[in-house]
């Protein structure tokens, strides 16, 4: 039983990330037939779609869209790269900029929840480590259960953020980026673009499952 659980955990947490990295690397070959880099495509799309105030920057902290600064940030390989991976990832991040520009409710909800979740997750970790000591100090009936319940609530906030993230990422990929890419990427490259978008989405699915499983683990502890 333990071996089965370990294999399941590896399948959930490791394989999606390994597969995503393999797919992204597979399509990083430079393409002379592409008219521009990932950054150039992102900048072009932002201007073409009339998303004022948005910009494109190089980053060392992973590809993402920052709603606070209205900035599409791309890793060096995707910023300067002239490959299927570079333009696909760039289009995906522009998809988030489109969501923001149009007031897409799940993106706005995620943006509000992220800051709360980060603080709540830190609080939850502190409470879980301090729970036995707090119980000894208070000696209140059910004191330990109360502390653990507070920690579970904090971890639950993180799980909620991950669950809200899923529709945001899938919408940015398949409802926003994919239709745009059809106008710029040759038809024979579209299956590869879809694979890149799918691989990226699977990493978020894995993170969501991990978060929910972590919450479930503490719920089991609380029931005891």
XYZ file of N, CA and C in Angstrom:
672
model
N 0.828 -1.209 0.000
C 0.000 0.000 0.000
C 0.860 1.256 0.000
N 1.913 1.224 0.830
C 2.815 2.378 0.911
C 3.515 2.601 -0.418
N 3.935 1.490 -1.054
C 4.618 1.591 -2.342
C 3.691 2.197 -3.391
N 2.416 1.784 -3.376
C 1.431 2.317 -4.328
C 1.253 3.819 -4.119
N 1.189 4.251 -2.857
C 1.030 5.675 -2.549
C 2.246 6.474 -3.005
N 3.435 5.902 -2.821
C 4.658 6.580 -3.251
C 4.676 6.729 -4.774
N 4.308 5.656 -5.470
C 4.266 5.701 -6.940
C 3.239 6.725 -7.408
N 2.073 6.756 -6.740
C 1.027 7.709 -7.101
C 1.512 9.137 -6.889
N 2.184 9.373 -5.742
C 2.688 10.714 -5.443
C 3.707 11.158 -6.487
N 4.598 10.245 -6.874
C 5.594 10.573 -7.902
C 4.912 10.889 -9.231
N 3.883 10.102 -9.562
C 3.166 10.329 -10.814
C 2.493 11.690 -10.828
N 1.937 12.101 -9.681
C 1.216 13.368 -9.588
C 2.163 14.556 -9.570
N 3.244 14.456 -8.772
C 4.100 15.609 -8.537
C 5.273 15.730 -9.508
N 5.803 14.603 -9.956
C 7.045 14.625 -10.736
C 6.803 14.526 -12.236
N 6.008 13.567 -12.657
C 5.862 13.300 -14.085
C 5.340 14.491 -14.892
N 4.307 15.217 -14.417
C 3.842 16.367 -15.211
C 4.933 17.403 -15.458
N 5.750 17.667 -14.419
C 6.829 18.641 -14.575
C 7.913 18.143 -15.519
N 8.247 16.851 -15.401
C 9.253 16.266 -16.288
C 8.763 16.300 -17.734
N 7.509 15.928 -17.935
C 6.937 15.926 -19.285
C 6.890 17.337 -19.853
N 6.491 18.314 -19.016
C 6.412 19.710 -19.477
C 7.782 20.207 -19.919
N 8.815 19.927 -19.129
C 10.165 20.357 -19.488
C 10.625 19.708 -20.783
N 10.268 18.433 -20.961
C 10.656 17.713 -22.185
C 9.983 18.342 -23.409
N 8.690 18.652 -23.295
C 7.949 19.244 -24.411
C 8.503 20.624 -24.744
N 8.734 21.442 -23.714
C 9.259 22.790 -23.945
C 10.633 22.737 -24.619
N 11.491 21.831 -24.138
C 12.831 21.719 -24.710
C 12.782 21.204 -26.144
N 11.828 20.342 -26.411
C 11.705 19.735 -27.737
C 11.450 20.786 -28.820
N 10.800 21.890 -28.433
C 10.421 22.905 -29.419
C 11.222 24.209 -29.273
N 12.415 24.111 -28.661
C 13.234 25.321 -28.479
C 14.214 25.556 -29.628
N 14.195 24.683 -30.623
C 15.100 24.866 -31.760
C 14.799 26.179 -32.480
N 15.835 26.939 -32.764
C 15.671 28.211 -33.468
C 15.049 28.029 -34.841
N 14.182 28.960 -35.205
C 13.492 28.864 -36.488
C 13.752 30.118 -37.318
N 14.460 29.932 -38.424
C 14.761 31.060 -39.310
C 13.512 31.563 -40.040
N 12.479 30.720 -40.119
C 11.274 31.127 -40.832
C 10.303 31.916 -39.960
N 10.651 32.089 -38.673
C 9.806 32.904 -37.795
C 10.251 34.360 -37.894
N 9.318 35.294 -38.023
C 9.690 36.697 -38.246
C 10.217 37.428 -37.018
N 10.041 36.865 -35.810
C 10.484 37.586 -34.625
C 10.660 36.675 -33.420
N 11.167 37.254 -32.346
C 11.385 36.520 -31.103
C 10.100 36.503 -30.270
N 10.174 35.799 -29.137
C 9.038 35.786 -28.234
C 8.695 37.178 -27.739
N 9.715 37.963 -27.392
C 9.481 39.328 -26.906
C 8.868 40.199 -27.987
N 9.349 40.052 -29.208
C 8.829 40.867 -30.308
C 7.373 40.518 -30.608
N 7.031 39.218 -30.540
C 5.641 38.826 -30.762
C 4.754 39.374 -29.645
N 5.222 39.256 -28.389
C 4.436 39.757 -27.255
C 4.187 41.253 -27.388
N 5.238 42.003 -27.716
C 5.092 43.451 -27.864
C 4.139 43.789 -29.014
N 4.270 43.063 -30.112
C 3.394 43.287 -31.268
C 1.934 43.026 -30.908
N 1.674 41.922 -30.196
C 0.301 41.574 -29.837
C -0.307 42.600 -28.890
N 0.475 43.059 -27.927
C -0.031 44.059 -26.983
C -0.446 45.337 -27.710
N 0.388 45.756 -28.669
C 0.078 46.982 -29.415
C -1.091 46.755 -30.371
N -1.087 45.605 -31.025
C -2.164 45.304 -31.978
C -3.524 45.220 -31.285
N -3.550 44.680 -30.074
C -4.809 44.505 -29.347
C -5.200 45.737 -28.538
N -4.351 46.769 -28.575
C -4.674 48.012 -27.894
C -4.635 47.927 -26.384
N -3.742 47.091 -25.852
C -3.622 46.957 -24.396
C -2.633 48.011 -23.918
N -3.139 49.172 -23.629
C -2.291 50.308 -23.261
C -1.693 50.143 -21.865
N -0.472 50.628 -21.718
C 0.202 50.574 -20.430
C 0.904 49.267 -20.152
N 0.721 48.263 -21.009
C 1.381 46.969 -20.826
C 2.750 46.984 -21.495
N 3.682 46.232 -20.927
C 5.049 46.190 -21.463
C 5.586 44.764 -21.409
N 6.758 44.580 -22.002
C 7.408 43.267 -22.034
C 8.810 43.412 -21.456
N 9.174 42.526 -20.526
C 10.490 42.574 -19.900
C 11.119 41.191 -19.844
N 12.449 41.167 -19.780
C 13.195 39.934 -19.545
C 13.249 39.675 -18.036
N 13.158 38.423 -17.619
C 13.206 38.099 -16.199
C 13.981 36.815 -15.965
N 14.535 36.688 -14.773
C 15.235 35.462 -14.377
C 14.348 34.598 -13.476
N 13.099 35.002 -13.272
C 12.220 34.336 -12.301
C 11.045 33.614 -12.945
N 11.211 33.173 -14.162
C 10.160 32.399 -14.808
C 9.162 33.256 -15.560
N 8.618 32.705 -16.615
C 7.664 33.426 -17.453
C 6.381 33.684 -16.664
N 5.889 34.916 -16.686
C 4.646 35.237 -15.991
C 4.147 36.617 -16.415
N 2.903 36.878 -16.065
C 2.327 38.211 -16.265
C 2.072 38.818 -14.895
N 2.538 40.045 -14.694
C 2.375 40.741 -13.424
C 1.238 41.759 -13.549
N 0.079 41.475 -12.927
C -1.055 42.404 -13.048
C -0.789 43.772 -12.416
N 0.057 43.810 -11.375
C 0.304 45.079 -10.690
C 1.034 46.071 -11.588
N 2.026 45.580 -12.320
C 2.797 46.461 -13.201
C 2.356 46.358 -14.657
N 1.372 45.485 -14.919
C 0.870 45.242 -16.279
C 2.034 44.873 -17.205
N 2.839 43.936 -16.741
C 4.057 43.577 -17.472
C 4.086 42.093 -17.812
N 4.359 41.787 -19.084
C 4.612 40.419 -19.524
C 6.100 40.158 -19.336
N 6.449 39.219 -18.490
C 7.856 38.915 -18.212
C 8.200 37.544 -18.777
N 9.272 37.505 -19.562
C 9.695 36.275 -20.223
C 11.120 35.922 -19.817
N 11.377 34.631 -19.655
C 12.732 34.165 -19.361
C 13.631 34.471 -20.555
N 14.938 34.553 -20.335
C 15.851 34.921 -21.434
C 15.674 34.079 -22.700
N 15.509 32.765 -22.552
C 15.366 31.892 -23.727
C 14.113 32.229 -24.524
N 13.042 32.573 -23.824
C 11.796 32.895 -24.524
C 11.738 34.354 -24.955
N 12.437 35.223 -24.232
C 12.487 36.645 -24.603
C 13.264 36.822 -25.909
N 14.427 36.182 -25.982
C 15.298 36.338 -27.156
C 15.129 35.231 -28.183
N 14.448 34.151 -27.790
C 14.349 32.990 -28.671
C 13.406 33.183 -29.836
N 13.781 32.576 -30.951
C 12.950 32.589 -32.158
C 12.564 31.128 -32.424
N 11.754 30.592 -31.499
C 11.387 29.182 -31.554
C 9.900 29.028 -31.276
N 9.382 27.826 -31.490
C 7.971 27.576 -31.237
C 7.657 27.734 -29.753
N 8.543 27.238 -28.898
C 8.333 27.399 -27.460
C 8.294 28.869 -27.077
N 9.231 29.656 -27.606
C 9.318 31.081 -27.240
C 8.055 31.835 -27.622
N 7.588 31.656 -28.847
C 6.415 32.422 -29.281
C 5.136 31.915 -28.614
N 5.087 30.608 -28.334
C 3.892 30.050 -27.687
C 3.778 30.533 -26.249
N 4.891 30.486 -25.514
C 4.884 30.977 -24.136
C 4.571 32.473 -24.105
N 5.146 33.218 -25.040
C 4.877 34.658 -25.108
C 3.393 34.918 -25.342
N 2.780 34.168 -26.250
C 1.354 34.336 -26.527
C 0.517 33.981 -25.302
N 0.947 32.960 -24.564
C 0.227 32.579 -23.343
C 0.242 33.709 -22.317
N 1.398 34.315 -22.111
C 1.485 35.412 -21.135
C 0.704 36.634 -21.612
N 0.697 36.871 -22.904
C -0.144 37.948 -23.450
C -1.616 37.618 -23.200
N -1.935 36.328 -23.216
C -3.298 35.910 -22.903
C -3.739 36.407 -21.534
N -2.811 36.383 -20.564
C -3.127 36.920 -19.230
C -3.325 38.436 -19.286
N -2.525 39.108 -20.099
C -2.685 40.560 -20.251
C -4.056 40.883 -20.847
N -4.504 40.049 -21.792
C -5.833 40.241 -22.373
C -6.907 40.041 -21.305
N -6.745 38.996 -20.496
C -7.684 38.754 -19.402
C -7.783 39.976 -18.492
N -6.630 40.509 -18.122
C -6.592 41.673 -17.236
C -7.275 42.867 -17.896
N -6.971 43.069 -19.151
C -7.526 44.210 -19.892
C -9.052 44.117 -19.982
N -9.559 42.887 -20.098
C -11.001 42.684 -20.247
C -11.713 42.454 -18.912
N -10.961 42.500 -17.814
C -11.571 42.321 -16.498
C -12.049 40.905 -16.243
N -11.289 39.909 -16.724
C -11.640 38.498 -16.537
C -11.675 38.173 -15.042
N -12.862 37.834 -14.542
C -13.090 37.705 -13.100
C -12.158 36.706 -12.398
N -11.929 35.487 -12.932
C -11.042 34.552 -12.235
C -9.615 35.082 -12.065
N -9.107 35.822 -13.061
C -7.762 36.399 -12.925
C -7.736 37.432 -11.807
N -8.748 38.287 -11.749
C -8.808 39.308 -10.705
C -8.939 38.662 -9.331
N -9.721 37.578 -9.256
C -9.875 36.869 -7.982
C -8.556 36.244 -7.561
N -7.847 35.645 -8.524
C -6.559 35.040 -8.189
C -5.565 36.086 -7.703
N -5.549 37.225 -8.356
C -4.617 38.289 -7.972
C -4.863 38.731 -6.532
N -6.142 38.820 -6.151
C -6.463 39.225 -4.779
C -6.103 38.130 -3.784
N -6.288 36.867 -4.195
C -6.071 35.758 -3.276
C -4.591 35.435 -3.070
N -3.759 35.725 -4.071
C -2.350 35.341 -3.986
C -1.666 35.949 -2.767
N -1.840 37.252 -2.570
C -1.213 37.908 -1.424
C -1.715 37.355 -0.110
N -3.023 37.104 -0.028
C -3.609 36.542 1.193
C -3.077 35.129 1.435
N -2.993 34.333 0.361
C -2.557 32.944 0.484
C -1.109 32.842 0.949
N -0.254 33.702 0.438
C 1.155 33.668 0.836
C 1.304 33.905 2.332
N 0.565 34.886 2.842
C 0.615 35.169 4.284
C -0.032 34.038 5.080
N -1.148 33.516 4.566
C -1.853 32.456 5.269
C -1.030 31.175 5.330
N -0.321 30.871 4.238
C 0.488 29.656 4.201
C 1.641 29.745 5.200
N 2.264 30.920 5.291
C 3.335 31.105 6.273
C 2.792 30.974 7.688
N 1.618 31.559 7.930
C 0.995 31.455 9.242
C 0.662 30.010 9.574
N 0.153 29.279 8.581
C -0.187 27.876 8.799
C 1.024 27.045 9.173
N 2.142 27.258 8.491
C 3.356 26.509 8.800
C 3.841 26.812 10.223
N 3.782 28.086 10.609
C 4.198 28.477 11.965
C 3.288 27.840 13.004
N 1.977 27.871 12.753
C 1.019 27.305 13.701
C 1.204 25.802 13.860
N 1.455 25.105 12.756
C 1.641 23.661 12.838
C 2.882 23.311 13.646
N 3.950 24.073 13.476
C 5.174 23.812 14.242
C 4.999 24.185 15.711
N 4.196 25.226 15.954
C 4.037 25.719 17.325
C 2.876 25.063 18.058
N 2.062 24.274 17.359
C 0.848 23.728 17.966
C 1.089 22.994 19.285
N 2.041 22.046 19.370
C 2.251 21.337 20.647
C 2.637 22.284 21.784
N 3.479 23.267 21.473
C 3.920 24.205 22.513
C 2.770 25.105 22.961
N 1.962 25.543 22.006
C 0.812 26.380 22.354
C -0.180 25.606 23.210
N -0.346 24.320 22.905
C -1.267 23.497 23.680
C -0.769 23.332 25.113
N 0.521 23.132 25.256
C 1.083 22.994 26.603
C 0.941 24.281 27.401
N 1.063 25.409 26.700
C 0.961 26.693 27.392
C -0.478 27.009 27.793
N -1.400 26.718 26.917
C -2.790 27.100 27.194
C -3.516 26.068 28.051
N -3.247 24.781 27.828
C -3.921 23.707 28.541
C -5.436 23.770 28.398
N -5.901 24.389 27.322
C -7.340 24.509 27.114
C -7.874 23.246 26.451
N -9.070 22.794 26.829
C -9.665 21.623 26.160
C -9.852 21.920 24.669
N -9.360 21.040 23.877
C -9.487 21.245 22.435
C -8.546 22.297 21.889
N -7.594 22.746 22.707
C -6.689 23.803 22.253
C -5.885 23.399 21.042
N -5.368 22.178 21.063
C -4.560 21.703 19.930
C -5.404 21.625 18.664
N -6.648 21.155 18.807
C -7.529 21.045 17.636
C -7.813 22.419 17.035
N -7.967 23.420 17.896
C -8.239 24.778 17.416
C -7.059 25.305 16.605
N -5.860 25.088 17.143
C -4.662 25.562 16.448
C -4.508 24.855 15.107
N -4.715 23.524 15.104
C -4.591 22.767 13.862
C -5.665 23.217 12.864
N -6.872 23.510 13.366
C -7.938 23.979 12.489
C -7.554 25.299 11.830
N -6.930 26.193 12.599
C -6.476 27.466 12.047
C -5.437 27.232 10.950
N -4.543 26.272 11.204
C -3.515 25.965 10.202
C -4.137 25.390 8.942
N -5.149 24.515 9.114
C -5.817 23.917 7.956
C -6.495 24.994 7.117
N -7.109 25.981 7.789
C -7.750 27.077 7.069
C -6.722 27.837 6.228
N -5.535 28.054 6.822
C -4.497 28.785 6.086
C -4.014 27.990 4.881
N -3.829 26.662 5.048
C -3.435 25.831 3.916
C -4.569 25.750 2.894
N -5.808 25.800 3.382
C -6.955 25.768 2.486
C -6.995 26.973 1.567
N -6.535 28.118 2.074
C -6.474 29.321 1.241
C -5.519 29.104 0.068
N -4.377 28.474 0.357
C -3.410 28.179 -0.712
C -4.019 27.219 -1.733
N -4.752 26.209 -1.250
C -5.391 25.259 -2.162
C -6.418 25.967 -3.039
N -7.142 26.927 -2.458
C -8.139 27.676 -3.212
C -7.496 28.478 -4.334
N -6.341 29.082 -4.047
C -5.623 29.846 -5.078
C -5.250 28.940 -6.244
N -4.743 27.748 -5.922
C -4.350 26.823 -6.983
C -5.558 26.398 -7.816
N -6.692 26.175 -7.177
C -7.883 25.762 -7.907
C -8.399 26.891 -8.805
N -8.335 28.134 -8.305
C -8.748 29.281 -9.115
C -7.793 29.482 -10.281
N -6.524 29.104 -10.075
C -5.504 29.274 -11.110
C -5.794 28.423 -12.346
N -6.384 27.246 -12.156
C -6.595 26.327 -13.279
C -7.424 26.943 -14.410
N -8.628 27.459 -14.137
C -9.381 28.061 -15.257
C -8.682 29.269 -15.859
N -7.924 30.012 -15.033
C -7.185 31.175 -15.535
C -6.141 30.731 -16.557
N -5.391 29.695 -16.230
C -4.328 29.213 -17.118
C -4.887 28.565 -18.382
N -5.924 27.755 -18.231
C -6.510 27.108 -19.405
C -7.137 28.138 -20.341
N -7.780 29.151 -19.775
C -8.379 30.197 -20.604
C -7.301 30.982 -21.348
N -6.212 31.328 -20.644
C -5.125 32.080 -21.285
C -4.502 31.274 -22.423
N -4.416 29.960 -22.236
C -3.781 29.120 -23.247
C -4.683 28.855 -24.443
N -5.871 28.327 -24.174
C -6.678 27.783 -25.264
C -7.762 28.729 -25.785
N -8.172 29.700 -24.992
C -9.166 30.665 -25.470
C -8.536 31.968 -25.951
N -7.324 32.270 -25.476
C -6.668 33.533 -25.851
C -5.453 33.295 -26.759
N -4.476 32.511 -26.265
C -3.220 32.355 -27.002
C -3.374 31.539 -28.278
N -4.096 30.429 -28.206
C -4.175 29.528 -29.359
C -4.781 30.194 -30.595
N -5.904 30.914 -30.468
C -6.433 31.603 -31.665
C -5.459 32.634 -32.239
N -4.703 33.318 -31.371
C -3.727 34.295 -31.853
C -2.590 33.604 -32.600
N -2.121 32.490 -32.056
C -0.996 31.779 -32.663
C -1.344 31.274 -34.060
N -2.607 30.957 -34.294
C -3.019 30.467 -35.618
C -2.766 31.504 -36.704
N -2.675 32.788 -36.297
C -2.438 33.853 -37.275
C -0.949 34.068 -37.548
N -0.082 33.507 -36.686
C 1.354 33.796 -36.801
C 2.216 32.547 -36.982
N 1.700 31.404 -36.590
C 2.482 30.168 -36.650
C 1.996 29.310 -37.815
N 2.909 28.717 -38.589
C 2.490 27.861 -39.712
C 1.584 26.730 -39.232
N 0.613 26.319 -40.047
C -0.334 25.264 -39.648
C 0.349 23.987 -39.168
N 1.481 23.624 -39.794
C 2.140 22.379 -39.402
C 2.805 22.480 -38.032
N 2.927 23.707 -37.478
C 3.496 23.884 -36.143
C 2.424 23.973 -35.055
N 1.154 24.057 -35.443
C 0.094 24.243 -34.457
C -0.058 23.056 -33.496
N 0.095 21.802 -33.951
C 0.037 20.706 -32.973
C 1.118 20.846 -31.892
N 2.319 21.288 -32.305
C 3.387 21.504 -31.336
C 3.046 22.619 -30.358
N 2.444 23.697 -30.882
C 2.043 24.807 -30.009
C 1.016 24.330 -28.989
N 0.073 23.512 -29.436
C -0.932 22.978 -28.516
C -0.276 22.095 -27.453
N 0.728 21.313 -27.846
C 1.438 20.469 -26.882
C 2.144 21.319 -25.832
N 2.757 22.412 -26.265
C 3.445 23.305 -25.315
C 2.447 23.879 -24.316
N 1.309 24.353 -24.805
C 0.292 24.923 -23.927
C -0.277 23.870 -22.980
N -0.479 22.661 -23.482
C -1.003 21.577 -22.650
C -0.003 21.187 -21.570
N 1.271 21.114 -21.948
C 2.317 20.745 -20.985
C 2.385 21.756 -19.853
N 2.321 23.033 -20.208
C 2.355 24.075 -19.175
C 1.149 23.964 -18.248
N -0.015 23.668 -18.819
C -1.227 23.546 -18.003
C -1.120 22.386 -17.035
N -0.483 21.291 -17.441
C -0.370 20.128 -16.580
C 0.462 20.420 -15.337
N 1.418 21.327 -15.436
C 2.197 21.671 -14.243
C 1.310 22.341 -13.208
N 0.330 23.136 -13.665
C -0.600 23.770 -12.727
C -1.570 22.751 -12.145
N -1.965 21.763 -12.942
C -2.818 20.684 -12.431
C -2.096 19.941 -11.316
N -0.806 19.636 -11.529
C -0.020 18.935 -10.514
C 0.087 19.761 -9.237
N 0.334 21.062 -9.384
C 0.443 21.935 -8.207
C -0.876 21.990 -7.451
N -1.989 22.013 -8.175
C -3.306 22.057 -7.537
C -3.574 20.767 -6.764
N -3.259 19.623 -7.396
C -3.454 18.347 -6.722
C -2.602 18.246 -5.469
N -1.362 18.721 -5.565
C -0.465 18.682 -4.408
C -1.014 19.528 -3.271
N -1.531 20.686 -3.594
C -2.081 21.586 -2.590
C -3.311 20.976 -1.922
N -4.191 20.382 -2.724
C -5.400 19.763 -2.183
C -5.045 18.555 -1.323
N -4.060 17.765 -1.769
C -3.637 16.603 -0.982
C -3.019 17.029 0.341
N -2.277 18.120 0.326
C -1.688 18.631 1.558
C -2.780 19.060 2.534
N -3.801 19.733 2.010
C -4.936 20.127 2.846
C -5.638 18.895 3.398
N -5.853 17.887 2.539
C -6.506 16.661 2.991
C -5.735 15.958 4.086
N -4.412 16.013 3.993
C -3.574 15.373 5.031
C -3.826 16.001 6.390
N -3.917 17.333 6.428
C -4.149 18.006 7.705
C -5.574 17.826 8.199
N -6.519 17.658 7.276
C -7.893 17.364 7.691
C -7.982 15.997 8.369
N -7.196 15.053 7.854
C -7.154 13.716 8.482
C -6.560 13.833 9.891
N -5.506 14.630 10.026
C -4.887 14.829 11.349
C -5.890 15.452 12.309
N -6.642 16.410 11.815
C -7.606 17.122 12.657
C -8.708 16.178 13.132
N -9.149 15.263 12.271
C -10.214 14.342 12.639
C -9.776 13.377 13.733
N -8.463 13.138 13.806
C -7.958 12.254 14.857
C -8.001 12.931 16.216
